Structure formats: C-alpha cells, structure tokens
PDB file of C-alpha atoms in Angstrom:
ATOM      1  CA  UNK A   1      60.904  14.602  -0.733  1.00 45.00           C
ATOM      2  CA  UNK A   2      60.976  17.124   2.100  1.00 40.00           C
ATOM      3  CA  UNK A   3      57.184  17.568   1.901  1.00 45.00           C
ATOM      4  CA  UNK A   4      56.718  13.804   2.027  1.00 45.00           C
ATOM      5  CA  UNK A   5      58.888  13.566   5.154  1.00 39.00           C
ATOM      6  CA  UNK A   6      56.881  16.336   6.826  1.00 38.00           C
ATOM      7  CA  UNK A   7      53.602  14.577   6.010  1.00 43.00           C
ATOM      8  CA  UNK A   8      54.937  11.313   7.428  1.00 45.00           C
ATOM      9  CA  UNK A   9      55.793  13.085  10.672  1.00 44.00           C
ATOM     10  CA  UNK A  10      52.725  15.278  11.043  1.00 39.00           C
ATOM     11  CA  UNK A  11      49.906  12.916  10.045  1.00 39.00           C
ATOM     12  CA  UNK A  12      50.516  10.411  12.889  1.00 43.00           C
ATOM     13  CA  UNK A  13      50.634  13.315  15.342  1.00 43.00           C
ATOM     14  CA  UNK A  14      47.318  14.669  14.050  1.00 36.00           C
ATOM     15  CA  UNK A  15      45.752  11.223  14.319  1.00 40.00           C
ATOM     16  CA  UNK A  16      46.933  10.961  17.907  1.00 43.00           C
ATOM     17  CA  UNK A  17      45.496  14.372  18.757  1.00 35.00           C
ATOM     18  CA  UNK A  18      42.161  13.447  17.179  1.00 36.00           C
ATOM     19  CA  UNK A  19      41.998  10.272  19.258  1.00 35.00           C
ATOM     20  CA  UNK A  20      42.814  12.238  22.401  1.00 34.00           C
ATOM     21  CA  UNK A  21      40.055  14.741  21.599  1.00 33.00           C
ATOM     22  CA  UNK A  22      37.526  11.928  21.298  1.00 32.00           C
ATOM     23  CA  UNK A  23      38.618  10.507  24.630  1.00 38.00           C
ATOM     24  CA  UNK A  24      38.294  13.880  26.347  1.00 33.00           C
ATOM     25  CA  UNK A  25      34.948  14.855  24.788  1.00 38.00           C
ATOM     26  CA  UNK A  26      32.006  14.907  27.244  1.00 45.00           C
ATOM     27  CA  UNK A  27      29.510  12.074  27.030  1.00 61.00           C
ATOM     28  CA  UNK A  28      29.950   8.624  25.563  1.00 66.00           C
ATOM     29  CA  UNK A  29      28.676   6.984  22.406  1.00 62.00           C
ATOM     30  CA  UNK A  30      28.546   3.450  21.065  1.00 60.00           C
ATOM     31  CA  UNK A  31      29.452   2.304  17.572  1.00 56.00           C
ATOM     32  CA  UNK A  32      26.695   0.408  15.800  1.00 57.00           C
ATOM     33  CA  UNK A  33      26.531  -3.254  16.790  1.00 71.00           C
ATOM     34  CA  UNK A  34      29.119  -2.939  19.542  1.00 93.00           C
ATOM     35  CA  UNK A  35      28.911  -2.863  23.330  1.00 96.00           C
ATOM     36  CA  UNK A  36      30.451   0.182  24.969  1.00 97.00           C
ATOM     37  CA  UNK A  37      31.695  -0.303  28.512  1.00 97.00           C
ATOM     38  CA  UNK A  38      30.891   2.459  31.003  1.00 96.00           C
ATOM     39  CA  UNK A  39      33.606   3.372  33.480  1.00 94.00           C
ATOM     40  CA  UNK A  40      31.815   3.901  36.829  1.00 92.00           C
ATOM     41  CA  UNK A  41      34.391   6.531  37.767  1.00 89.00           C
ATOM     42  CA  UNK A  42      33.364   8.965  35.027  1.00 85.00           C
ATOM     43  CA  UNK A  43      32.218  12.522  35.712  1.00 84.00           C
ATOM     44  CA  UNK A  44      31.045  13.904  32.368  1.00 86.00           C
ATOM     45  CA  UNK A  45      29.545  17.177  33.568  1.00 82.00           C
ATOM     46  CA  UNK A  46      28.261  18.814  36.767  1.00 83.00           C
ATOM     47  CA  UNK A  47      25.135  17.096  38.060  1.00 85.00           C
ATOM     48  CA  UNK A  48      25.674  13.928  35.994  1.00 91.00           C
ATOM     49  CA  UNK A  49      28.299  11.216  36.247  1.00 92.00           C
ATOM     50  CA  UNK A  50      27.707   9.572  32.849  1.00 96.00           C
ATOM     51  CA  UNK A  51      25.949  11.065  29.813  1.00 96.00           C
ATOM     52  CA  UNK A  52      25.014   8.755  26.917  1.00 97.00           C
ATOM     53  CA  UNK A  53      24.808  10.733  23.678  1.00 96.00           C
ATOM     54  CA  UNK A  54      24.166   8.141  20.948  1.00 96.00           C
ATOM     55  CA  UNK A  55      22.061   5.047  20.316  1.00 97.00           C
ATOM     56  CA  UNK A  56      23.679   1.723  21.113  1.00 97.00           C
ATOM     57  CA  UNK A  57      24.387  -0.945  23.704  1.00 98.00           C
ATOM     58  CA  UNK A  58      26.113   0.105  26.918  1.00 98.00           C
ATOM     59  CA  UNK A  59      27.362  -1.990  29.825  1.00 98.00           C
ATOM     60  CA  UNK A  60      28.437  -0.843  33.276  1.00 97.00           C
ATOM     61  CA  UNK A  61      31.876  -2.207  34.166  1.00 97.00           C
ATOM     62  CA  UNK A  62      31.656  -1.853  37.963  1.00 97.00           C
ATOM     63  CA  UNK A  63      29.711  -0.488  40.906  1.00 97.00           C
ATOM     64  CA  UNK A  64      28.974   3.235  40.699  1.00 97.00           C
ATOM     65  CA  UNK A  65      28.947   5.443  43.790  1.00 96.00           C
ATOM     66  CA  UNK A  66      27.038   8.734  43.798  1.00 97.00           C
ATOM     67  CA  UNK A  67      28.089  11.002  46.657  1.00 95.00           C
ATOM     68  CA  UNK A  68      25.522  13.791  46.231  1.00 95.00           C
ATOM     69  CA  UNK A  69      21.714  13.421  46.446  1.00 97.00           C
ATOM     70  CA  UNK A  70      21.397  16.038  43.672  1.00 97.00           C
ATOM     71  CA  UNK A  71      23.604  14.165  41.192  1.00 96.00           C
ATOM     72  CA  UNK A  72      22.210  11.810  38.531  1.00 97.00           C
ATOM     73  CA  UNK A  73      24.255   8.700  37.850  1.00 97.00           C
ATOM     74  CA  UNK A  74      23.397   8.111  34.170  1.00 97.00           C
ATOM     75  CA  UNK A  75      21.655  10.551  31.818  1.00 97.00           C
ATOM     76  CA  UNK A  76      20.415   9.186  28.472  1.00 98.00           C
ATOM     77  CA  UNK A  77      20.255  11.797  25.697  1.00 97.00           C
ATOM     78  CA  UNK A  78      19.551   9.457  22.771  1.00 97.00           C
ATOM     79  CA  UNK A  79      16.890   7.088  21.444  1.00 97.00           C
ATOM     80  CA  UNK A  80      17.331   3.310  21.165  1.00 97.00           C
ATOM     81  CA  UNK A  81      19.697   2.788  24.072  1.00 98.00           C
ATOM     82  CA  UNK A  82      20.127  -0.501  25.931  1.00 98.00           C
ATOM     83  CA  UNK A  83      21.815  -0.113  29.302  1.00 98.00           C
ATOM     84  CA  UNK A  84      23.042  -3.314  30.944  1.00 98.00           C
ATOM     85  CA  UNK A  85      23.993  -2.694  34.562  1.00 98.00           C
ATOM     86  CA  UNK A  86      25.820  -6.009  34.353  1.00 98.00           C
ATOM     87  CA  UNK A  87      24.924  -7.107  37.885  1.00 98.00           C
ATOM     88  CA  UNK A  88      26.412  -3.973  39.442  1.00 98.00           C
ATOM     89  CA  UNK A  89      25.030  -1.420  41.913  1.00 98.00           C
ATOM     90  CA  UNK A  90      24.405   2.287  41.465  1.00 98.00           C
ATOM     91  CA  UNK A  91      24.630   3.492  45.065  1.00 98.00           C
ATOM     92  CA  UNK A  92      23.501   6.930  46.200  1.00 98.00           C
ATOM     93  CA  UNK A  93      23.765   8.608  49.633  1.00 98.00           C
ATOM     94  CA  UNK A  94      20.068   8.558  50.612  1.00 97.00           C
ATOM     95  CA  UNK A  95      18.795   6.356  53.440  1.00 95.00           C
ATOM     96  CA  UNK A  96      15.200   5.242  54.052  1.00 92.00           C
ATOM     97  CA  UNK A  97      15.624   3.287  57.252  1.00 79.00           C
ATOM     98  CA  UNK A  98      12.517   4.182  59.242  1.00 71.00           C
ATOM     99  CA  UNK A  99       9.588   4.485  56.856  1.00 68.00           C
ATOM    100  CA  UNK A 100       7.146   6.197  56.898  1.00 74.00           C
ATOM    101  CA  UNK A 101       9.579   8.888  58.050  1.00 80.00           C
ATOM    102  CA  UNK A 102      11.024  10.807  55.074  1.00 88.00           C
ATOM    103  CA  UNK A 103      14.137   9.482  53.414  1.00 94.00           C
ATOM    104  CA  UNK A 104      17.200  11.643  53.946  1.00 95.00           C
ATOM    105  CA  UNK A 105      18.959  13.352  52.312  1.00 95.00           C
ATOM    106  CA  UNK A 106      16.523  13.853  49.438  1.00 94.00           C
ATOM    107  CA  UNK A 107      17.430  15.629  46.227  1.00 97.00           C
ATOM    108  CA  UNK A 108      16.926  15.743  42.464  1.00 97.00           C
ATOM    109  CA  UNK A 109      19.437  13.071  41.493  1.00 98.00           C
ATOM    110  CA  UNK A 110      18.179   9.934  39.722  1.00 98.00           C
ATOM    111  CA  UNK A 111      19.854   6.619  39.086  1.00 98.00           C
ATOM    112  CA  UNK A 112      18.968   6.655  35.373  1.00 98.00           C
ATOM    113  CA  UNK A 113      17.179   9.604  33.760  1.00 98.00           C
ATOM    114  CA  UNK A 114      15.866  10.382  30.277  1.00 98.00           C
ATOM    115  CA  UNK A 115      13.390  12.895  28.854  1.00 97.00           C
ATOM    116  CA  UNK A 116      11.681  12.753  25.455  1.00 95.00           C
ATOM    117  CA  UNK A 117      13.406   9.546  24.315  1.00 96.00           C
ATOM    118  CA  UNK A 118      12.201   6.300  22.738  1.00 95.00           C
ATOM    119  CA  UNK A 119      13.419   2.727  22.886  1.00 96.00           C
ATOM    120  CA  UNK A 120      15.144   2.755  26.281  1.00 98.00           C
ATOM    121  CA  UNK A 121      15.952  -0.611  27.908  1.00 98.00           C
ATOM    122  CA  UNK A 122      17.565  -1.042  31.335  1.00 98.00           C
ATOM    123  CA  UNK A 123      18.396  -4.425  32.821  1.00 98.00           C
ATOM    124  CA  UNK A 124      20.382  -6.521  35.275  1.00 98.00           C
ATOM    125  CA  UNK A 125      21.308  -4.388  38.254  1.00 98.00           C
ATOM    126  CA  UNK A 126      20.507  -2.523  41.457  1.00 98.00           C
ATOM    127  CA  UNK A 127      19.802   1.193  41.902  1.00 98.00           C
ATOM    128  CA  UNK A 128      19.524   2.335  45.489  1.00 98.00           C
ATOM    129  CA  UNK A 129      19.855   5.365  47.698  1.00 98.00           C
ATOM    130  CA  UNK A 130      19.276   8.031  45.046  1.00 98.00           C
ATOM    131  CA  UNK A 131      17.985  11.417  46.208  1.00 98.00           C
ATOM    132  CA  UNK A 132      15.020  11.420  43.808  1.00 98.00           C
ATOM    133  CA  UNK A 133      14.073   8.225  41.902  1.00 98.00           C
ATOM    134  CA  UNK A 134      15.907   5.066  41.047  1.00 98.00           C
ATOM    135  CA  UNK A 135      14.694   5.294  37.445  1.00 98.00           C
ATOM    136  CA  UNK A 136      12.914   8.329  35.964  1.00 98.00           C
ATOM    137  CA  UNK A 137      12.168   8.039  32.246  1.00 98.00           C
ATOM    138  CA  UNK A 138       9.877  10.504  30.470  1.00 93.00           C
ATOM    139  CA  UNK A 139       9.734   8.285  27.406  1.00 89.00           C
ATOM    140  CA  UNK A 140       7.174   6.504  25.235  1.00 82.00           C
ATOM    141  CA  UNK A 141       8.741   3.045  25.091  1.00 92.00           C
ATOM    142  CA  UNK A 142      10.637   1.570  28.025  1.00 97.00           C
ATOM    143  CA  UNK A 143      11.734  -1.931  28.961  1.00 98.00           C
ATOM    144  CA  UNK A 144      12.920  -2.576  32.516  1.00 98.00           C
ATOM    145  CA  UNK A 145      13.942  -6.134  33.354  1.00 98.00           C
ATOM    146  CA  UNK A 146      15.724  -7.758  36.287  1.00 98.00           C
ATOM    147  CA  UNK A 147      16.370  -4.529  38.149  1.00 98.00           C
ATOM    148  CA  UNK A 148      16.081  -3.629  41.835  1.00 98.00           C
ATOM    149  CA  UNK A 149      15.099  -0.082  42.834  1.00 98.00           C
ATOM    150  CA  UNK A 150      15.610   0.108  46.557  1.00 97.00           C
ATOM    151  CA  UNK A 151      15.363   2.868  49.191  1.00 97.00           C
ATOM    152  CA  UNK A 152      15.378   5.828  46.829  1.00 98.00           C
ATOM    153  CA  UNK A 153      14.244   9.172  48.228  1.00 97.00           C
ATOM    154  CA  UNK A 154      11.039   9.881  46.289  1.00 97.00           C
ATOM    155  CA  UNK A 155      10.228   6.551  44.649  1.00 98.00           C
ATOM    156  CA  UNK A 156      11.477   3.512  42.792  1.00 98.00           C
ATOM    157  CA  UNK A 157      10.691   3.590  39.062  1.00 98.00           C
ATOM    158  CA  UNK A 158       8.726   6.207  37.102  1.00 98.00           C
ATOM    159  CA  UNK A 159       8.062   5.831  33.379  1.00 97.00           C
ATOM    160  CA  UNK A 160       5.382   6.568  30.805  1.00 96.00           C
ATOM    161  CA  UNK A 161       4.737   3.767  28.354  1.00 95.00           C
ATOM    162  CA  UNK A 162       6.470   0.404  28.439  1.00 96.00           C
ATOM    163  CA  UNK A 163       7.034  -2.625  30.629  1.00 98.00           C
ATOM    164  CA  UNK A 164       8.729  -3.718  33.818  1.00 98.00           C
ATOM    165  CA  UNK A 165       9.249  -7.391  34.605  1.00 98.00           C
ATOM    166  CA  UNK A 166      11.164  -9.694  36.948  1.00 98.00           C
ATOM    167  CA  UNK A 167      12.095  -6.734  39.132  1.00 98.00           C
ATOM    168  CA  UNK A 168      11.869  -5.495  42.734  1.00 98.00           C
ATOM    169  CA  UNK A 169      10.770  -2.094  44.081  1.00 98.00           C
ATOM    170  CA  UNK A 170      11.384  -2.038  47.824  1.00 97.00           C
ATOM    171  CA  UNK A 171      11.520   0.455  50.676  1.00 96.00           C
ATOM    172  CA  UNK A 172      11.318   3.588  48.531  1.00 97.00           C
ATOM    173  CA  UNK A 173      10.159   6.922  49.956  1.00 96.00           C
ATOM    174  CA  UNK A 174       7.154   7.141  47.632  1.00 96.00           C
ATOM    175  CA  UNK A 175       5.564   4.790  45.091  1.00 98.00           C
ATOM    176  CA  UNK A 176       7.370   1.600  44.223  1.00 98.00           C
ATOM    177  CA  UNK A 177       6.376   1.899  40.545  1.00 98.00           C
ATOM    178  CA  UNK A 178       4.483   4.827  39.009  1.00 98.00           C
ATOM    179  CA  UNK A 179       3.470   5.642  35.465  1.00 97.00           C
ATOM    180  CA  UNK A 180       1.039   5.634  32.569  1.00 97.00           C
ATOM    181  CA  UNK A 181       0.352   2.886  30.013  1.00 97.00           C
ATOM    182  CA  UNK A 182       2.444   0.308  31.847  1.00 97.00           C
ATOM    183  CA  UNK A 183       2.722  -3.459  31.563  1.00 97.00           C
ATOM    184  CA  UNK A 184       3.782  -4.715  34.984  1.00 98.00           C
ATOM    185  CA  UNK A 185       4.552  -8.431  35.143  1.00 98.00           C
ATOM    186  CA  UNK A 186       6.211 -10.767  37.643  1.00 98.00           C
ATOM    187  CA  UNK A 187       7.565  -8.134  40.022  1.00 98.00           C
ATOM    188  CA  UNK A 188       7.826  -7.724  43.792  1.00 98.00           C
ATOM    189  CA  UNK A 189       6.750  -4.442  45.416  1.00 98.00           C
ATOM    190  CA  UNK A 190       7.176  -4.288  49.176  1.00 97.00           C
ATOM    191  CA  UNK A 191       7.666  -1.829  51.988  1.00 95.00           C
ATOM    192  CA  UNK A 192       7.283   1.319  49.891  1.00 96.00           C
ATOM    193  CA  UNK A 193       6.011   4.422  51.669  1.00 95.00           C
ATOM    194  CA  UNK A 194       3.107   4.855  49.242  1.00 96.00           C
ATOM    195  CA  UNK A 195       1.401   2.404  46.875  1.00 98.00           C
ATOM    196  CA  UNK A 196       3.506  -0.413  45.555  1.00 98.00           C
ATOM    197  CA  UNK A 197       2.078   0.317  42.094  1.00 98.00           C
ATOM    198  CA  UNK A 198       0.271   3.449  40.911  1.00 98.00           C
ATOM    199  CA  UNK A 199      -0.521   3.046  37.219  1.00 97.00           C
ATOM    200  CA  UNK A 200      -2.879   4.964  34.951  1.00 97.00           C
ATOM    201  CA  UNK A 201      -4.073   5.027  31.357  1.00 97.00           C
ATOM    202  CA  UNK A 202      -3.996   1.650  29.601  1.00 95.00           C
ATOM    203  CA  UNK A 203      -2.007  -0.127  32.275  1.00 96.00           C
ATOM    204  CA  UNK A 204      -2.127  -3.816  33.143  1.00 96.00           C
ATOM    205  CA  UNK A 205      -0.489  -5.987  35.787  1.00 97.00           C
ATOM    206  CA  UNK A 206      -0.149  -9.715  36.352  1.00 97.00           C
ATOM    207  CA  UNK A 207       1.702 -12.226  38.521  1.00 97.00           C
ATOM    208  CA  UNK A 208       3.021  -9.577  40.928  1.00 98.00           C
ATOM    209  CA  UNK A 209       3.651  -9.781  44.676  1.00 98.00           C
ATOM    210  CA  UNK A 210       2.741  -6.863  46.964  1.00 98.00           C
ATOM    211  CA  UNK A 211       3.567  -6.687  50.665  1.00 97.00           C
ATOM    212  CA  UNK A 212       3.628  -3.971  53.301  1.00 95.00           C
ATOM    213  CA  UNK A 213       3.314  -0.981  50.990  1.00 96.00           C
ATOM    214  CA  UNK A 214       1.375   2.155  51.971  1.00 94.00           C
ATOM    215  CA  UNK A 215       1.481   1.252  55.676  1.00 91.00           C
ATOM    216  CA  UNK A 216      -0.324  -2.015  54.839  1.00 92.00           C
ATOM    217  CA  UNK A 217      -3.337  -0.193  53.373  1.00 94.00           C
ATOM    218  CA  UNK A 218      -4.158  -0.378  49.641  1.00 95.00           C
ATOM    219  CA  UNK A 219      -1.256  -1.841  47.676  1.00 97.00           C
ATOM    220  CA  UNK A 220      -2.190  -0.568  44.207  1.00 97.00           C
ATOM    221  CA  UNK A 221      -4.810   1.605  42.530  1.00 97.00           C
ATOM    222  CA  UNK A 222      -5.490  -1.026  39.847  1.00 96.00           C
ATOM    223  CA  UNK A 223      -8.212  -3.650  40.058  1.00 93.00           C
ATOM    224  CA  UNK A 224      -7.059  -7.228  39.695  1.00 90.00           C
ATOM    225  CA  UNK A 225      -8.966 -10.187  38.307  1.00 84.00           C
ATOM    226  CA  UNK A 226      -8.410 -13.740  39.506  1.00 78.00           C
ATOM    227  CA  UNK A 227      -6.685 -14.619  36.240  1.00 80.00           C
ATOM    228  CA  UNK A 228      -4.113 -11.869  36.800  1.00 94.00           C
ATOM    229  CA  UNK A 229      -2.554 -13.813  39.721  1.00 95.00           C
ATOM    230  CA  UNK A 230      -1.559 -10.733  41.716  1.00 97.00           C
ATOM    231  CA  UNK A 231      -1.032 -11.247  45.456  1.00 97.00           C
ATOM    232  CA  UNK A 232      -1.475  -8.431  48.003  1.00 97.00           C
ATOM    233  CA  UNK A 233      -0.295  -9.122  51.568  1.00 95.00           C
ATOM    234  CA  UNK A 234      -0.578 -12.896  51.064  1.00 94.00           C
ATOM    235  CA  UNK A 235      -4.110 -12.748  49.583  1.00 94.00           C
ATOM    236  CA  UNK A 236      -5.401 -12.259  46.071  1.00 94.00           C
ATOM    237  CA  UNK A 237      -5.479  -8.588  45.115  1.00 95.00           C
ATOM    238  CA  UNK A 238      -9.008  -7.254  44.716  1.00 85.00           C
TER     239      UNK A 238
END
C-alpha cells in the first residue's frame, strides 16, 4: 500500500518534469499532421532566434523583430518543412535607403536559412532588413510563394533548385533572386542593386515584371522568348 501511494505521488511529478524539459529544450519540432505555432519572441541559441529541428508544418504567430544584423531569424535543420509566415513580417535592422550605396549595417544574418535540406516551403509573409539575405537556402527542392524580400543587405532570395512564384524582391543590396535550376513565375523584381534575377543551370522564367534593377541596365541574365511574357522596364524582355 505504501509503495502504491508513493507511485501515485511521484509519477505525476515526473510527468510534469518531463513536460517542462520538453518546453525548455532548444529548437522546436512539429508532431506529424499538426501545425506548430512559432512564438516570435523565441531565442533558441546565440545567432538564431528560432531553430526548427523536425519535419512538419510551422506557422509564425506574430511579427518577428531581429535586432542584430548578424542574427538569423529562423534556421531550418530538417527536411520536409513548410513554414507559413502567416502574413507577418520578419524585420531586421538593415536599411537600404539610397541604392546603389551599400546597405547598412550588413552582416551574416538571414531571414530564413537552411543548408543541405530537401522539401522546404516558405509562404505568405514579408522578410526585410536582414543583414545578409532575406532567404538563403542551400537545398535541392524549394518552394517560395507569396513572399516579399525587401531591402536586405546582400540580396533578396538565394536558393538552388526549386520555384518562386507570386512574390516580390525589391530594393535589396544585391540580386533580387539568385540561384541554380530555378522556376521563376509571376514575380515582381524592382529596384535591386544588381540584377533582378540571376539564374543558372536549367532555370526558366515566365510572366515576371522587372523594373529599375541594376541601375536600369540589364534586368536579368536569362534570355526571354515572347511566349514567356516577361516585362523589363515596361517592354518585353529580350
């Protein structure tokens, strides 16, 4: 009887401690089939505000403010992650107000960053004022949709393999969009310090609008056919 009483007292305490340990553990993870909300006030580890450690669906619950140009807002350390910015803004400290002058302060912090991952999707939000890039994804399969990358220190979006659509890259201190093996559809690229789009490998682009990039010189390194419906400074891209 005494042992039973002790178990009844101790087991709930152990369960509570286990739950507390999960809450205090660095990084966040999503259970299969569920949406995990991201608290914009997190600070998982130095240099990163939020670290995603497991596959799943994640949704930002509010605007996120990054105070340091060397801090990354969201680091993805897992495959098969969908990140819904949920209409919110990731705001860094960098300003690009008088291009082509350099943006300041610059740094190594990115809005969303991943290296060596697959199946990354980011959608529905604004990333601006980061010290490095709005989005920097060294991955093989990316989907970016309905995002704005605006006035980031070294460029808007960089990725290697995947698509970007229905998005805006504007006023960044480098390329608007840069990468390899890209599908670039129905985007606006304007006022970036370098090319609006620099794409290599098996890249394609269609139905995009370019304006005022690269000091009104070439807007992209790609060649556009009439059927691609790309517009550069109010005329068909060549």
